[in-house]
Amino acid sequence: MTFDREKASLDMIQAGRAFYQFGWLLGTSGNLSVRASDSTFLITASGKNKGELQTDDFLLCDLRAAPAEPTIHKPSAETLVHSLLYAADPKIGAIFHVHHLDAALCSTRDEAEGETVFEGLEMIKGLDIWDRERISVPIVPNHLEIPKLAEAILGAMTNVPSVMVLRHGFYAWGQNAFEARRHVETLAYLFSYAYRRPMS
Amino acid sequence: MTFDREKASLDMIQAGRAFYQFGWLLGTSGNLSVRASDSTFLITASGKNKGELQTDDFLLCDLRAAPAEPTIHKPSAETLVHSLLYAADPKIGAIFHVHHLDAALCSTRDEAEGETVFEGLEMIKGLDIWDRERISVPIVPNHLEIPKLAEAILGAMTNVPSVMVLRHGFYAWGQNAFEARRHVETLAYLFSYAYRRPMS
Amino acid sequence: MTFDREKASLDMIQAGRAFYQFGWLLGTSGNLSVRASDSTFLITASGKNKGELQTDDFLLCDLRAAPAEPTIHKPSAETLVHSLLYAADPKIGAIFHVHHLDAALCSTRDEAEGETVFEGLEMIKGLDIWDRERISVPIVPNHLEIPKLAEAILGAMTNVPSVMVLRHGFYAWGQNAFEARRHVETLAYLFSYAYRRPMS
Amino acid sequence: MTFDREKASLDMIQAGRAFYQFGWLLGTSGNLSVRASDSTFLITASGKNKGELQTDDFLLCDLRAAPAEPTIHKPSAETLVHSLLYAADPKIGAIFHVHHLDAALCSTRDEAEGETVFEGLEMIKGLDIWDRERISVPIVPNHLEIPKLAEAILGAMTNVPSVMVLRHGFYAWGQNAFEARRHVETLAYLFSYAYRRPMS
């Protein structure tokens, strides 16, 4: 299948606008990418406001996180996380990373457990998980060195399509931009429920 | 009265956009329907983002939840709940189902009581209830098998136009799309009040 | 000064849209009015979604809350509150009534005191009050009979341009639509602060 | 470099709209400015709704907070704070002041400490601070006399680009409008985290 750059950009522009308006991408935080081929992906350029993305705010990168085309843009430091995830799993078609406040709050509360647990919630199905009542998203330390961070995320991956970085934000992925967006929104709901749930 | 499909679609597109922006339809969750005839209704297709619905994101279904027209769309599993509600009460003209976070939190807190109570709140009138100070929305278990879920919802129906499914979301209905939307928004307020109210 | 009906409608359409998006006018709740003359005012018709008002969703009423022009619209029951306020104070040029959740929560918490107190907050100046560190909004019971409710509101009026109705919503007024909107937004902030403030 | 007034206005219009929709500029509160030269800056006029700014809602002021051009507008009282900050640091290119609710709540909770502390949060990097795990924003009293307030803010400035005024709002600045907006959004996240964080 050939890569439709215009569609991929539009999908990220729309997802970015929605996530920004929900407050999950404040201060140019976060980054969004869509796979372009076995060895390349289109990703938001460093330092852009993700709620007001333009068609030319993206750049093509390779699996070592280097630009794969002539570009005026700088890839963000975290592009390497995207590279390693695309390299690790050929089924991943899109990766979205957001700075969701309730997720960050959960990560602090659940730091010792190393995971945030979601149980008995219908919304779990939004992750395309139909056979389990109880799932969790692993929490990894927020290493300053991006290669270490990327390794930690890779090492923590489970069959739940997300990893949370401590007091930072979560990565979520899917087979395409539509699915990655659904996963991000579903996780946003799950983390908000988990932080506000009544204590028994 | 003949069914105006364009108006019904537009009503659902606008309601979907508003509910999505309030965060009640994250991750393609929820579904919206409007009755088309004694034995058919127009419903959102499975797997769509309900905040960005297009005119052709709907399909006509019958009271057994099967498509009543040639269509590329799949009805969602929960279409059966809509079918049974339309069959049970001919006055129901529209059914909206949303994944409201505070409602889910209330359902966990109030699981043992089997209902969430709203008392002394002016907004109760938004449900067209003028003679009672105290009402409640019943909570039913979230059965995995949709026929069982639909039966539980039918069995729990009261004269308050809503049933809550445990840690899932609520269904609300009305004589038409306008009324169903008013009921959803009113219940959203009531559930938020109920979860945040000061404890005495 | 002649009354500019188009401008008054537009001011209310814009205020309604903003308030709705903040969640203060859910379920067709609330009503907005602007004075047209000594003895008439333009007010939102009963039962409209206040976030999607159209130019013809208003009607002119007199100080007994009756239509002052041929109209297809019904004035809402609460129109009488507007009438009495316009009659009581000729400086009032606009009255907005919203169903603000944190205000309703404050009213329940502060019911015994009969007022919600705001102290030491810069935002008090948004009510055009510059000489006091501590103000309060009175809370009146939510009488079912609108004439009794209107009388209670009139009787509770202070030099703070707002009265809260218990577990219902607040009325705020100003010399014109711009000022009334500023007062509503300022009070929304103050009630949210008051409900969430740290306990000492 | 010549000053592009149209671009500066547009940057503030967009930032104002976004901040207003997040609820940080309710009731005409806050003010936004961009430096025009060594001795002048463009600032929002007093009393405007900052979410619906128009191109002509700005005026050029000098470093004594007086208009530097013929104008129908009044500078707001707080323009003097902007003047002193621009005079104090030639690297400051834009100053945004918002009334953020969680920041006000933090200021009350942290009044005795005189600062709100942010620790171990990835979002600190949004302030262009890469070498510290722990930063704080100083809290100054909310003097009624603006010259005293401006002096207090100047005296409290650290290498974190923000000062919080007690139960009022925070000022944030940057080398240009883009950076100042990023700092405001980053601080909004940090204050919200700080007010809601789990207690150990």
PDB file of N, CA and C in Angstrom, chain B residues 38-77:
ATOM      1  N   ASP B  38     -42.528   2.832  12.906  1.00  0.00           N
ATOM      2  CA  ASP B  38     -42.906   1.906  13.982  1.00  0.00           C
ATOM      3  C   ASP B  38     -41.855   0.823  14.182  1.00  0.00           C
ATOM      4  N   SER B  39     -41.204   0.450  13.089  1.00  0.00           N
ATOM      5  CA  SER B  39     -40.348  -0.733  13.174  1.00  0.00           C
ATOM      6  C   SER B  39     -38.901  -0.496  12.712  1.00  0.00           C
ATOM      7  N   THR B  40     -38.524   0.771  12.540  1.00  0.00           N
ATOM      8  CA  THR B  40     -37.139   1.056  12.122  1.00  0.00           C
ATOM      9  C   THR B  40     -36.611   2.304  12.837  1.00  0.00           C
ATOM     10  N   PHE B  41     -35.285   2.382  12.879  1.00  0.00           N
ATOM     11  CA  PHE B  41     -34.646   3.579  13.446  1.00  0.00           C
ATOM     12  C   PHE B  41     -33.293   3.781  12.776  1.00  0.00           C
ATOM     13  N   LEU B  42     -32.860   5.037  12.771  1.00  0.00           N
ATOM     14  CA  LEU B  42     -31.568   5.405  12.190  1.00  0.00           C
ATOM     15  C   LEU B  42     -30.552   5.485  13.327  1.00  0.00           C
ATOM     16  N   ILE B  43     -29.397   4.795  13.165  1.00  0.00           N
ATOM     17  CA  ILE B  43     -28.419   4.721  14.261  1.00  0.00           C
ATOM     18  C   ILE B  43     -27.005   4.919  13.732  1.00  0.00           C
ATOM     19  N   THR B  44     -26.159   5.464  14.592  1.00  0.00           N
ATOM     20  CA  THR B  44     -24.755   5.643  14.227  1.00  0.00           C
ATOM     21  C   THR B  44     -24.115   4.288  13.945  1.00  0.00           C
ATOM     22  N   ALA B  45     -23.294   4.233  12.902  1.00  0.00           N
ATOM     23  CA  ALA B  45     -22.597   3.001  12.551  1.00  0.00           C
ATOM     24  C   ALA B  45     -21.527   2.695  13.585  1.00  0.00           C
ATOM     25  N   SER B  46     -21.158   1.439  13.664  1.00  0.00           N
ATOM     26  CA  SER B  46     -20.164   0.982  14.617  1.00  0.00           C
ATOM     27  C   SER B  46     -18.790   1.606  14.330  1.00  0.00           C
ATOM     28  N   GLY B  47     -18.083   1.988  15.382  1.00  0.00           N
ATOM     29  CA  GLY B  47     -16.676   2.344  15.248  1.00  0.00           C
ATOM     30  C   GLY B  47     -16.371   3.738  14.739  1.00  0.00           C
ATOM     31  N   LYS B  48     -17.375   4.617  14.684  1.00  0.00           N
ATOM     32  CA  LYS B  48     -17.139   5.983  14.224  1.00  0.00           C
ATOM     33  C   LYS B  48     -16.787   6.886  15.410  1.00  0.00           C
ATOM     34  N   ASN B  49     -15.964   7.897  15.150  1.00  0.00           N
ATOM     35  CA  ASN B  49     -15.762   8.971  16.129  1.00  0.00           C
ATOM     36  C   ASN B  49     -17.044   9.781  16.171  1.00  0.00           C
ATOM     37  N   LYS B  50     -17.735   9.784  17.324  1.00  0.00           N
ATOM     38  CA  LYS B  50     -19.053  10.414  17.418  1.00  0.00           C
ATOM     39  C   LYS B  50     -18.981  11.953  17.467  1.00  0.00           C
ATOM     40  N   GLY B  51     -17.783  12.492  17.550  1.00  0.00           N
ATOM     41  CA  GLY B  51     -17.635  13.955  17.538  1.00  0.00           C
ATOM     42  C   GLY B  51     -17.459  14.513  16.144  1.00  0.00           C
ATOM     43  N   GLU B  52     -17.217  13.635  15.175  1.00  0.00           N
ATOM     44  CA  GLU B  52     -16.963  14.089  13.800  1.00  0.00           C
ATOM     45  C   GLU B  52     -17.807  13.279  12.822  1.00  0.00           C
ATOM     46  N   LEU B  53     -19.074  13.047  13.180  1.00  0.00           N
ATOM     47  CA  LEU B  53     -19.978  12.256  12.333  1.00  0.00           C
ATOM     48  C   LEU B  53     -20.250  12.960  11.011  1.00  0.00           C
ATOM     49  N   GLN B  54     -20.357  12.156   9.958  1.00  0.00           N
ATOM     50  CA  GLN B  54     -20.733  12.653   8.630  1.00  0.00           C
ATOM     51  C   GLN B  54     -22.130  12.127   8.294  1.00  0.00           C
ATOM     52  N   THR B  55     -22.759  12.742   7.317  1.00  0.00           N
ATOM     53  CA  THR B  55     -24.135  12.375   6.945  1.00  0.00           C
ATOM     54  C   THR B  55     -24.276  10.889   6.638  1.00  0.00           C
ATOM     55  N   ASP B  56     -23.231  10.274   6.099  1.00  0.00           N
ATOM     56  CA  ASP B  56     -23.359   8.863   5.714  1.00  0.00           C
ATOM     57  C   ASP B  56     -22.793   7.897   6.764  1.00  0.00           C
ATOM     58  N   ASP B  57     -22.688   8.345   8.008  1.00  0.00           N
ATOM     59  CA  ASP B  57     -22.200   7.478   9.093  1.00  0.00           C
ATOM     60  C   ASP B  57     -23.336   6.825   9.874  1.00  0.00           C
ATOM     61  N   PHE B  58     -24.513   6.730   9.243  1.00  0.00           N
ATOM     62  CA  PHE B  58     -25.688   6.171   9.921  1.00  0.00           C
ATOM     63  C   PHE B  58     -26.243   5.012   9.093  1.00  0.00           C
ATOM     64  N   LEU B  59     -27.003   4.147   9.753  1.00  0.00           N
ATOM     65  CA  LEU B  59     -27.709   3.108   8.999  1.00  0.00           C
ATOM     66  C   LEU B  59     -29.070   2.873   9.630  1.00  0.00           C
ATOM     67  N   LEU B  60     -30.009   2.451   8.782  1.00  0.00           N
ATOM     68  CA  LEU B  60     -31.368   2.166   9.224  1.00  0.00           C
ATOM     69  C   LEU B  60     -31.405   0.726   9.722  1.00  0.00           C
ATOM     70  N   CYS B  61     -31.960   0.514  10.922  1.00  0.00           N
ATOM     71  CA  CYS B  61     -32.053  -0.836  11.480  1.00  0.00           C
ATOM     72  C   CYS B  61     -33.497  -1.157  11.833  1.00  0.00           C
ATOM     73  N   ASP B  62     -33.767  -2.453  11.956  1.00  0.00           N
ATOM     74  CA  ASP B  62     -35.123  -2.857  12.369  1.00  0.00           C
ATOM     75  C   ASP B  62     -35.120  -3.264  13.845  1.00  0.00           C
ATOM     76  N   LEU B  63     -36.243  -3.756  14.313  1.00  0.00           N
ATOM     77  CA  LEU B  63     -36.373  -3.990  15.762  1.00  0.00           C
ATOM     78  C   LEU B  63     -35.695  -5.273  16.223  1.00  0.00           C
ATOM     79  N   ARG B  64     -35.076  -6.003  15.284  1.00  0.00           N
ATOM     80  CA  ARG B  64     -34.212  -7.109  15.689  1.00  0.00           C
ATOM     81  C   ARG B  64     -32.748  -6.708  15.564  1.00  0.00           C
ATOM     82  N   ALA B  65     -32.495  -5.388  15.372  1.00  0.00           N
ATOM     83  CA  ALA B  65     -31.125  -4.854  15.299  1.00  0.00           C
ATOM     84  C   ALA B  65     -30.410  -5.239  14.013  1.00  0.00           C
ATOM     85  N   ALA B  66     -31.163  -5.621  12.985  1.00  0.00           N
ATOM     86  CA  ALA B  66     -30.553  -5.934  11.685  1.00  0.00           C
ATOM     87  C   ALA B  66     -30.718  -4.732  10.754  1.00  0.00           C
ATOM     88  N   PRO B  67     -29.782  -4.552   9.806  1.00  0.00           N
ATOM     89  CA  PRO B  67     -29.929  -3.452   8.845  1.00  0.00           C
ATOM     90  C   PRO B  67     -31.256  -3.569   8.096  1.00  0.00           C
ATOM     91  N   ALA B  68     -31.920  -2.440   7.908  1.00  0.00           N
ATOM     92  CA  ALA B  68     -33.197  -2.410   7.199  1.00  0.00           C
ATOM     93  C   ALA B  68     -33.031  -1.752   5.835  1.00  0.00           C
ATOM     94  N   GLU B  69     -31.787  -1.715   5.361  1.00  0.00           N
ATOM     95  CA  GLU B  69     -31.477  -1.125   4.064  1.00  0.00           C
ATOM     96  C   GLU B  69     -30.124  -1.677   3.632  1.00  0.00           C
ATOM     97  N   PRO B  70     -29.849  -1.651   2.325  1.00  0.00           N
ATOM     98  CA  PRO B  70     -28.499  -2.037   1.886  1.00  0.00           C
ATOM     99  C   PRO B  70     -27.511  -1.022   2.466  1.00  0.00           C
ATOM    100  N   THR B  71     -26.427  -1.473   3.068  1.00  0.00           N
ATOM    101  CA  THR B  71     -25.499  -0.541   3.723  1.00  0.00           C
ATOM    102  C   THR B  71     -24.114  -1.148   3.801  1.00  0.00           C
ATOM    103  N   ILE B  72     -23.103  -0.287   3.773  1.00  0.00           N
ATOM    104  CA  ILE B  72     -21.728  -0.755   3.984  1.00  0.00           C
ATOM    105  C   ILE B  72     -21.419  -0.826   5.477  1.00  0.00           C
ATOM    106  N   HIS B  73     -22.311  -0.276   6.310  1.00  0.00           N
ATOM    107  CA  HIS B  73     -22.008  -0.162   7.736  1.00  0.00           C
ATOM    108  C   HIS B  73     -22.439  -1.389   8.523  1.00  0.00           C
ATOM    109  N   LYS B  74     -21.741  -1.578   9.635  1.00  0.00           N
ATOM    110  CA  LYS B  74     -22.106  -2.592  10.614  1.00  0.00           C
ATOM    111  C   LYS B  74     -22.842  -1.902  11.754  1.00  0.00           C
ATOM    112  N   PRO B  75     -23.988  -2.421  12.172  1.00  0.00           N
ATOM    113  CA  PRO B  75     -24.573  -1.890  13.406  1.00  0.00           C
ATOM    114  C   PRO B  75     -23.678  -2.291  14.579  1.00  0.00           C
ATOM    115  N   SER B  76     -23.581  -1.446  15.582  1.00  0.00           N
ATOM    116  CA  SER B  76     -22.782  -1.820  16.749  1.00  0.00           C
ATOM    117  C   SER B  76     -23.538  -2.870  17.548  1.00  0.00           C
ATOM    118  N   ALA B  77     -22.810  -3.586  18.375  1.00  0.00           N
ATOM    119  CA  ALA B  77     -23.426  -4.639  19.181  1.00  0.00           C
ATOM    120  C   ALA B  77     -24.591  -4.096  20.002  1.00  0.00           C
TER     121      ALA B  77
END
